[in-house]
Amino acid sequence: MFFVDTLEIAGLGNRSYLAGGGRTAVAVDPPRDVEQVLAAAARRGVRISHVVETHLHNDYVTGGLELARITGAAYLVPAGAAVEFARTPVRDGDRAEIDAAAGLALRALATPGHTPHHTSYVLEENGKDIAVFTGGSLLIGTVGRPDLVEPRLTAELARAQHASAHRLAAELPDETAVLPTHGFGSFCAAGGTTGESTTIGAEKTSNEALTREVGAFVADLLAGLDDIPAYYAHMGPANAAGPAPVDLTPPAVADAQEIAGRLAAGEWVVDLRHRVAFAEGHVSGAFNFEGEGQLATYLAWLIPWGKPVALLAESAEQLADAQRELARVGIDRPAAAATGDPANWVRDGEALASFPRATFAALAERAKDGVVVLDVRRDGERANGFVEGSVHVPLHTLHRRIHDVPAGQVWVHCAGGMRAAIAASLLDAAGRDVVAVDDSFDAAERAGLTVRPA
């Protein structure tokens, strides 16, 4: 008998896996905070004998090296990945015994495309292929994007993605479970995914990498690539160097005076509360990145890399969760933090700042009054339709382009409200008169606004 446990890394849109038999197991593409992997192994009563990486990750800092150190497991990394630490280099066709009593083994398949060295791992039970850990190769309905390594390699890697998908489809039985790392909201996916599980057979009928000829597939893949989060540039080097153990001890406590001082020094003070609470009252100059949203992705994308960040949270639990999320992308130690009542985050005699929230229906009533409508969605989203007359500044560029937002009251929107709240906080901190449209973009046309295709 065997098991495969899926570990959801929801904030990053990724998955990690623990697979094994009754005694030992393998961890695949583990997150930096390895405690959940260790906890999963403890629940199963198994020892982690192997830790494997499908590739050098570009979207998060791996916990593989630390997990292997803690458990004494063999650390398997594709041989083509240039790393600065001791590991077991894996080449195409290599096999590793995972649990002899259960007849479990891993077989490496070279599947370049997401990276030049990308490797998938087939889980065998008594010689039968039962699952394949595809990392950033074959995803559910799409493939991993090929443009994260080197621009000059992108077209070549896109073709390699097509070939790798076909290799997997040709060599594995239709019933083989496909278990990717990316594709659940991660920006490492080249397109949208549908569903939570899949098989080789299902992908043969639905995945364009397997249903289209290489030229058309590559052309559409390259044309549809989305923006690359800026922090990705720091993840590969961190993983190649060998990440340090993560430190999740609570940060130093900041009082109102220190919060004010950090803001005055140009540091980032980030309020993790829900956007409704933030809009109603917040420290002037603070930015709102919801702890329950894609905190790690968007904060790491926007913040100048290495700039100190202080966190404001409604509870110690929210702070700890955020600290864990940020450590996954290399923002290791908040400079300071405060929890509790926002009234205690401002000095005596100072008031909390606020700004209004609204719907697209309210915007429709004001659109003819000369207000500025600011769309902070990404280019690909806007291409599918935008409010006529709106200004477009994607969120990930807004902190550098505040000056591009026309004068006047700014009604800022995104697709659902979370990114609009971030943008509203950036504008509010810059002294702009702002209204956050906290509504689904699907409601814009129904509200009477003119929505045009790009």
Coordinates of C-alpha atoms in Angstrom, one line a residue:
M1 CA 0.0 0.0 0.0
F2 CA 1.1 3.6 -0.6
F3 CA -0.1 7.1 0.2
V4 CA 0.2 10.5 -1.4
D5 CA -0.5 13.5 0.8
T6 CA -1.0 16.8 -0.8
L7 CA 0.2 19.9 1.1
E8 CA -1.5 23.1 -0.1
I9 CA 0.6 26.2 -0.1
A10 CA -2.4 28.4 -0.9
G11 CA -0.9 31.8 -0.6
L12 CA 1.6 31.0 -3.4
G13 CA -0.8 28.8 -5.4
N14 CA 1.5 25.8 -5.1
R15 CA 1.4 22.2 -3.8
S16 CA 4.0 20.0 -2.2
Y17 CA 3.7 16.3 -1.7
L18 CA 4.6 13.5 0.8
A19 CA 4.4 10.0 -0.7
G20 CA 5.4 6.7 0.8
G21 CA 4.5 3.4 2.3
G22 CA 4.2 2.1 5.8
R23 CA 7.8 3.0 6.9
T24 CA 9.4 5.6 4.7
A25 CA 8.4 8.5 2.4
V26 CA 9.6 11.1 0.0
A27 CA 8.9 14.8 0.2
V28 CA 8.5 16.6 -3.2
D29 CA 9.2 20.3 -3.7
P30 CA 8.8 21.2 0.0
P31 CA 8.0 24.8 1.2
R32 CA 10.5 26.7 3.2
D33 CA 8.6 26.2 6.5
V34 CA 9.1 22.5 6.7
E35 CA 7.1 22.0 9.9
Q36 CA 4.0 21.0 7.9
V37 CA 5.9 18.3 6.0
L38 CA 7.3 16.9 9.3
A39 CA 3.8 17.0 10.8
A40 CA 2.4 15.1 7.8
A41 CA 5.1 12.4 8.2
A42 CA 4.4 12.2 11.9
R43 CA 0.7 11.6 11.2
R44 CA 1.6 8.8 8.9
G45 CA 4.2 7.4 11.2
V46 CA 6.9 7.4 8.5
R47 CA 10.5 8.5 8.2
I48 CA 11.3 10.9 5.4
S49 CA 14.1 9.0 3.5
H50 CA 14.3 11.3 0.4
V51 CA 13.6 14.9 -0.4
V52 CA 13.4 15.8 -4.1
E53 CA 13.3 18.9 -6.1
T54 CA 11.8 19.0 -9.6
H55 CA 13.7 22.2 -10.4
L56 CA 15.3 25.3 -8.9
H57 CA 12.2 27.2 -8.0
N58 CA 11.7 30.8 -9.2
D59 CA 8.6 31.6 -7.1
Y60 CA 9.5 30.6 -3.6
V61 CA 12.4 29.7 -1.3
T62 CA 12.7 25.9 -0.9
G63 CA 12.8 24.1 2.4
G64 CA 14.4 21.0 0.7
L65 CA 17.9 21.6 2.0
E66 CA 16.8 22.2 5.6
L67 CA 14.3 19.3 5.5
A68 CA 17.0 16.9 4.3
R69 CA 19.3 18.2 7.1
I70 CA 16.7 17.7 9.8
T71 CA 15.7 14.2 8.7
G72 CA 19.0 12.9 7.3
A73 CA 17.2 12.2 4.0
A74 CA 19.0 12.0 0.7
Y75 CA 18.5 15.3 -1.1
L76 CA 17.8 14.7 -4.8
V77 CA 18.3 17.7 -7.1
P78 CA 18.5 17.7 -11.0
A79 CA 22.1 17.3 -12.0
G80 CA 21.8 20.2 -14.4
A81 CA 20.9 22.7 -11.6
A82 CA 24.0 24.7 -10.6
V83 CA 23.9 24.7 -6.8
E84 CA 26.4 25.6 -4.1
F85 CA 25.7 22.8 -1.7
A86 CA 26.1 19.0 -1.4
R87 CA 23.2 17.0 -2.9
T88 CA 22.5 13.8 -4.8
P89 CA 22.5 14.8 -8.5
V90 CA 19.7 13.3 -10.4
R91 CA 19.8 12.3 -14.1
D92 CA 17.3 11.0 -16.6
G93 CA 16.4 7.4 -15.8
D94 CA 17.8 7.4 -12.2
R95 CA 15.8 5.4 -9.7
A96 CA 15.5 5.7 -5.9
E97 CA 14.0 3.1 -3.6
I98 CA 11.5 4.9 -1.3
D99 CA 9.9 2.0 0.7
A100 CA 11.2 -1.5 -0.2
A101 CA 8.5 -3.2 1.8
A102 CA 5.8 -1.4 -0.1
G103 CA 7.6 -1.8 -3.4
L104 CA 7.8 1.9 -3.9
A105 CA 10.4 3.7 -6.0
L106 CA 10.9 6.9 -7.9
R107 CA 12.1 7.1 -11.5
A108 CA 13.5 10.4 -12.9
L109 CA 12.3 11.7 -16.2
A110 CA 14.0 14.7 -17.8
T111 CA 11.2 17.2 -18.7
P112 CA 12.9 20.5 -19.6
G113 CA 10.8 23.5 -20.4
H114 CA 10.0 25.3 -17.2
T115 CA 13.7 25.3 -16.6
P116 CA 16.4 23.6 -18.7
H117 CA 17.1 21.1 -16.0
H118 CA 13.5 20.4 -15.0
T119 CA 12.9 16.8 -13.9
S120 CA 9.7 14.9 -13.2
Y121 CA 9.5 11.9 -10.9
V122 CA 7.4 8.8 -11.5
L123 CA 6.2 7.0 -8.4
E124 CA 6.3 3.2 -9.0
E125 CA 4.6 0.5 -7.0
N126 CA 6.0 -2.9 -7.7
G127 CA 7.2 -1.6 -11.1
K128 CA 3.8 -0.1 -12.0
D129 CA 3.6 3.7 -12.7
I130 CA 1.0 5.1 -10.4
A131 CA 1.7 8.8 -10.2
V132 CA 4.1 11.4 -11.6
F133 CA 5.3 14.5 -9.8
T134 CA 5.5 17.0 -12.7
G135 CA 6.5 20.2 -10.8
G136 CA 6.4 22.9 -13.4
S137 CA 6.2 20.7 -16.5
L138 CA 2.7 19.2 -17.2
L139 CA 0.1 21.0 -15.1
I140 CA -3.7 20.7 -15.0
G141 CA -4.8 21.9 -18.4
T142 CA -1.6 23.9 -19.1
V143 CA 2.2 23.9 -18.6
G144 CA 4.7 25.8 -16.5
R145 CA 5.8 29.1 -18.1
P146 CA 9.1 29.0 -20.0
D147 CA 10.2 32.6 -19.5
L148 CA 11.5 32.7 -16.0
V149 CA 15.1 31.6 -16.6
E150 CA 16.6 33.7 -19.4
P151 CA 14.7 35.7 -22.1
R152 CA 17.0 34.3 -24.8
L153 CA 15.9 30.8 -23.9
T154 CA 12.2 31.4 -23.7
A155 CA 11.2 30.2 -27.2
E156 CA 13.5 27.2 -26.9
L157 CA 12.1 26.3 -23.5
A158 CA 8.5 26.7 -24.8
R159 CA 9.3 24.1 -27.5
A160 CA 10.8 21.9 -24.8
Q161 CA 7.7 22.1 -22.7
H162 CA 5.7 20.7 -25.7
A163 CA 8.2 17.9 -26.1
S164 CA 8.3 17.1 -22.4
A165 CA 4.5 16.9 -22.2
H166 CA 4.5 14.5 -25.1
R167 CA 7.2 12.4 -23.5
L168 CA 5.1 12.1 -20.3
A169 CA 2.0 11.2 -22.4
A170 CA 3.9 8.6 -24.4
E171 CA 5.7 6.9 -21.6
L172 CA 3.1 6.8 -18.9
P173 CA -0.2 4.9 -18.7
D174 CA -3.4 6.9 -19.1
E175 CA -4.4 6.2 -15.5
T176 CA -1.2 7.7 -14.0
A177 CA -2.1 10.6 -11.6
V178 CA -0.5 13.9 -12.6
L179 CA 0.7 15.8 -9.5
P180 CA 2.1 19.2 -10.3
T181 CA 3.6 21.7 -8.0
H182 CA 2.4 24.8 -9.8
G183 CA -1.0 25.8 -11.3
F184 CA -3.2 26.5 -8.4
G185 CA -2.9 30.3 -8.6
S186 CA 0.9 30.4 -9.0
F187 CA 2.3 32.9 -11.5
C188 CA 4.6 30.0 -12.6
A189 CA 1.7 28.5 -14.7
A190 CA 1.5 29.6 -18.3
G191 CA -2.3 29.7 -18.3
G192 CA -5.3 29.1 -16.2
T193 CA -5.9 25.7 -14.7
T194 CA -9.2 23.9 -14.2
G195 CA -9.9 21.2 -11.6
E196 CA -8.1 19.9 -8.6
S197 CA -6.8 16.6 -10.0
T198 CA -6.0 14.9 -13.3
T199 CA -4.4 12.0 -15.1
I200 CA -2.2 11.5 -18.1
G201 CA -5.3 10.3 -20.0
A202 CA -7.4 13.3 -19.1
E203 CA -4.5 15.7 -20.1
K204 CA -4.3 14.0 -23.5
T205 CA -7.7 15.2 -24.3
S206 CA -7.7 18.6 -22.7
N207 CA -4.2 20.0 -22.5
E208 CA -3.1 22.2 -25.5
A209 CA 0.4 21.0 -25.1
L210 CA -0.9 17.5 -26.1
T211 CA -3.7 18.5 -28.5
R212 CA -1.9 21.1 -30.7
E213 CA 1.1 20.9 -33.0
V214 CA 4.2 22.5 -31.6
G215 CA 4.2 25.7 -33.8
A216 CA 0.7 26.8 -32.9
F217 CA 1.2 25.8 -29.2
V218 CA 4.4 27.7 -28.8
A219 CA 3.1 30.8 -30.6
D220 CA 0.0 31.0 -28.3
L221 CA 2.0 30.1 -25.2
L222 CA 4.4 33.0 -25.8
A223 CA 1.7 35.4 -26.7
G224 CA -0.2 34.7 -23.5
L225 CA 2.6 35.0 -21.0
D226 CA 1.7 37.2 -18.0
D227 CA 3.8 39.6 -16.0
I228 CA 6.6 38.1 -14.0
P229 CA 6.5 39.0 -10.3
A230 CA 9.6 41.1 -9.5
Y231 CA 10.7 39.0 -6.6
Y232 CA 11.1 36.0 -8.8
A233 CA 14.5 37.4 -9.7
H234 CA 15.7 36.7 -6.2
M235 CA 14.3 33.2 -5.7
G236 CA 16.5 31.2 -8.1
P237 CA 19.8 32.6 -6.7
A238 CA 18.6 32.0 -3.1
N239 CA 17.7 28.4 -3.9
A240 CA 21.0 27.8 -5.8
A241 CA 23.0 29.1 -2.8
G242 CA 21.2 27.0 -0.3
P243 CA 18.6 28.7 1.9
A244 CA 19.3 29.3 5.5
P245 CA 17.0 27.8 8.1
V246 CA 13.9 29.9 8.6
D247 CA 13.5 31.9 11.8
L248 CA 9.8 32.3 12.7
T249 CA 10.3 33.7 16.2
P250 CA 8.1 36.8 16.9
P251 CA 9.6 40.1 15.8
A252 CA 10.3 43.0 18.1
V253 CA 7.2 44.9 19.3
A254 CA 6.8 48.4 17.9
D255 CA 4.9 51.1 19.7
A256 CA 3.3 54.1 18.1
Q257 CA 6.4 56.2 18.2
E258 CA 8.5 53.6 16.5
I259 CA 5.8 53.0 13.8
A260 CA 5.9 56.8 13.1
G261 CA 9.6 56.8 13.0
R262 CA 9.8 53.9 10.5
L263 CA 7.3 55.6 8.3
A264 CA 9.3 58.9 8.5
A265 CA 12.4 56.9 7.5
G266 CA 10.7 55.6 4.3
E267 CA 10.3 52.1 5.5
W268 CA 7.2 50.1 4.7
V269 CA 4.6 49.6 7.4
V270 CA 2.1 47.0 6.2
D271 CA -1.4 46.5 7.8
L272 CA -2.5 42.9 7.4
R273 CA -6.1 43.5 8.4
H274 CA -9.1 43.0 6.0
R275 CA -9.6 45.8 3.6
V276 CA -12.9 46.8 5.1
A277 CA -11.2 47.4 8.5
F278 CA -8.3 49.1 7.0
A279 CA -10.5 51.6 5.0
E280 CA -12.4 52.4 8.2
G281 CA -9.3 53.4 10.1
H282 CA -5.5 52.9 9.7
V283 CA -2.2 54.5 10.4
S284 CA -1.6 57.3 7.8
G285 CA 1.1 56.1 5.4
A286 CA 0.6 52.4 6.0
F287 CA -0.1 50.0 3.2
N288 CA -2.8 47.4 3.2
F289 CA -1.9 43.8 2.2
E290 CA -4.5 41.5 3.5
G291 CA -3.0 38.6 5.5
E292 CA -5.7 36.3 4.1
G293 CA -5.1 37.2 0.5
Q294 CA -2.1 36.6 -1.7
L295 CA 0.1 38.4 0.8
A296 CA 3.5 36.9 -0.1
T297 CA 3.0 37.3 -3.8
Y298 CA 1.9 40.9 -3.9
L299 CA 4.0 42.3 -1.0
A300 CA 7.1 40.6 -2.4
W301 CA 6.2 41.8 -5.9
L302 CA 5.8 45.5 -4.9
I303 CA 8.3 46.1 -2.1
P304 CA 11.8 47.3 -3.1
W305 CA 13.8 44.2 -2.4
G306 CA 15.6 44.4 1.0
K307 CA 13.6 47.3 2.3
P308 CA 12.7 46.9 6.0
V309 CA 9.0 46.1 6.7
A310 CA 7.0 46.4 9.9
L311 CA 3.7 44.5 10.2
L312 CA 0.5 45.5 11.9
A313 CA -2.0 42.8 12.7
E314 CA -5.2 42.3 14.5
S315 CA -3.9 39.3 16.4
A316 CA -0.7 37.4 17.2
E317 CA -2.1 34.5 15.1
Q318 CA -2.5 36.8 12.0
L319 CA 1.0 38.1 12.5
A320 CA 2.5 34.6 12.8
D321 CA 0.7 33.4 9.7
A322 CA 1.9 36.4 7.7
Q323 CA 5.5 35.9 9.0
R324 CA 5.4 32.3 7.7
E325 CA 4.0 33.4 4.3
L326 CA 6.6 36.0 3.8
A327 CA 9.5 33.7 4.8
R328 CA 8.4 31.5 2.0
V329 CA 9.5 34.2 -0.5
G330 CA 12.6 35.3 1.3
I331 CA 11.2 38.2 3.4
D332 CA 12.7 36.6 6.5
R333 CA 12.5 38.9 9.5
P334 CA 10.0 41.8 9.9
A335 CA 11.8 44.8 11.3
A336 CA 9.1 45.2 13.9
A337 CA 5.4 44.4 14.5
A338 CA 2.3 45.5 16.5
T339 CA -1.0 43.8 17.2
G340 CA -4.3 44.7 18.6
D341 CA -6.3 47.9 18.4
P342 CA -5.3 50.3 15.6
A343 CA -5.9 53.2 17.9
N344 CA -2.8 52.2 19.8
W345 CA -0.7 52.4 16.6
V346 CA -0.9 56.2 16.4
R347 CA 0.7 58.7 18.8
D348 CA -1.4 60.7 21.3
G349 CA -3.3 63.5 19.5
E350 CA -3.1 61.8 16.1
A351 CA -6.1 60.3 14.4
L352 CA -6.4 57.3 12.2
A353 CA -6.8 57.9 8.5
S354 CA -9.6 56.4 6.4
F355 CA -11.1 56.4 2.9
P356 CA -14.4 55.3 1.4
R357 CA -15.3 52.1 -0.3
A358 CA -17.9 51.7 -3.1
T359 CA -19.4 49.5 -5.7
F360 CA -19.4 49.7 -9.5
A361 CA -23.0 50.9 -9.2
A362 CA -21.8 53.9 -7.2
L363 CA -19.1 54.5 -9.7
A364 CA -21.6 54.5 -12.5
E365 CA -23.5 57.4 -10.7
R366 CA -20.3 59.4 -10.4
A367 CA -18.5 58.5 -13.7
K368 CA -19.8 61.7 -15.4
D369 CA -18.6 63.9 -12.6
G370 CA -15.0 63.9 -13.8
V371 CA -13.6 61.4 -11.3
V372 CA -10.5 59.4 -12.3
V373 CA -11.2 55.7 -12.8
L374 CA -8.0 53.7 -12.2
D375 CA -7.8 50.1 -13.4
V376 CA -5.0 48.2 -11.6
R377 CA -5.5 44.8 -13.2
R378 CA -2.7 43.3 -15.3
D379 CA -2.5 43.8 -19.1
G380 CA -4.0 40.4 -19.9
E381 CA -7.0 41.0 -17.7
R382 CA -7.6 44.5 -19.2
A383 CA -7.4 43.0 -22.7
N384 CA -10.6 41.2 -22.0
G385 CA -12.5 44.4 -21.3
F386 CA -12.1 47.7 -19.5
V387 CA -14.3 50.6 -18.3
E388 CA -14.3 53.2 -21.0
G389 CA -12.2 56.2 -20.1
S390 CA -10.3 54.5 -17.3
V391 CA -6.6 55.0 -16.7
H392 CA -4.6 51.8 -16.6
V393 CA -1.6 51.4 -14.2
P394 CA -1.1 47.7 -13.2
L395 CA -0.8 47.3 -9.4
H396 CA 2.7 46.0 -9.5
T397 CA 3.9 49.2 -11.1
L398 CA 1.7 51.7 -9.2
H399 CA 4.2 52.4 -6.4
R400 CA 6.6 53.7 -9.0
R401 CA 3.9 55.5 -11.1
I402 CA 1.8 57.4 -8.7
H403 CA 2.6 60.5 -10.8
D404 CA 0.9 58.9 -13.8
V405 CA -2.5 59.0 -12.1
P406 CA -4.3 62.1 -13.2
A407 CA -5.4 64.8 -10.6
G408 CA -8.7 64.5 -9.0
Q409 CA -10.6 62.0 -6.9
V410 CA -9.4 58.5 -7.9
W411 CA -11.9 55.5 -8.0
V412 CA -9.6 52.5 -8.1
H413 CA -10.8 49.0 -9.1
C414 CA -9.4 45.6 -9.9
A415 CA -11.2 42.3 -10.6
G416 CA -12.5 41.7 -7.2
G417 CA -11.4 44.2 -4.6
M418 CA -8.3 42.9 -2.9
R419 CA -5.8 44.6 -5.3
A420 CA -7.9 47.7 -5.4
A421 CA -7.5 47.9 -1.6
I422 CA -3.7 47.7 -2.0
A423 CA -3.7 50.4 -4.6
A424 CA -6.0 52.6 -2.6
S425 CA -3.7 52.3 0.4
L426 CA -0.7 53.3 -1.8
L427 CA -2.6 56.3 -3.2
D428 CA -3.9 57.3 0.3
A429 CA -0.4 57.2 1.6
A430 CA 0.7 59.5 -1.2
G431 CA -2.0 62.0 -0.1
R432 CA -4.5 61.3 -2.9
D433 CA -8.3 61.5 -2.5
V434 CA -9.2 57.9 -3.2
V435 CA -12.2 55.6 -3.3
A436 CA -11.7 51.8 -3.3
V437 CA -14.1 50.0 -5.5
D438 CA -14.7 46.8 -3.6
D439 CA -16.7 44.9 -6.2
S440 CA -16.5 42.2 -8.9
F441 CA -15.6 43.6 -12.3
D442 CA -18.4 41.5 -13.7
A443 CA -20.8 44.0 -12.1
A444 CA -19.4 47.0 -14.0
E445 CA -21.4 46.6 -17.2
R446 CA -24.5 45.6 -15.3
A447 CA -24.2 48.8 -13.3
G448 CA -24.4 50.8 -16.5
L449 CA -20.7 51.5 -17.2
T450 CA -19.5 51.1 -20.7
V451 CA -17.1 48.2 -20.9
R452 CA -15.0 47.9 -24.1
P453 CA -12.7 45.2 -25.4
A454 CA -9.0 46.2 -25.8

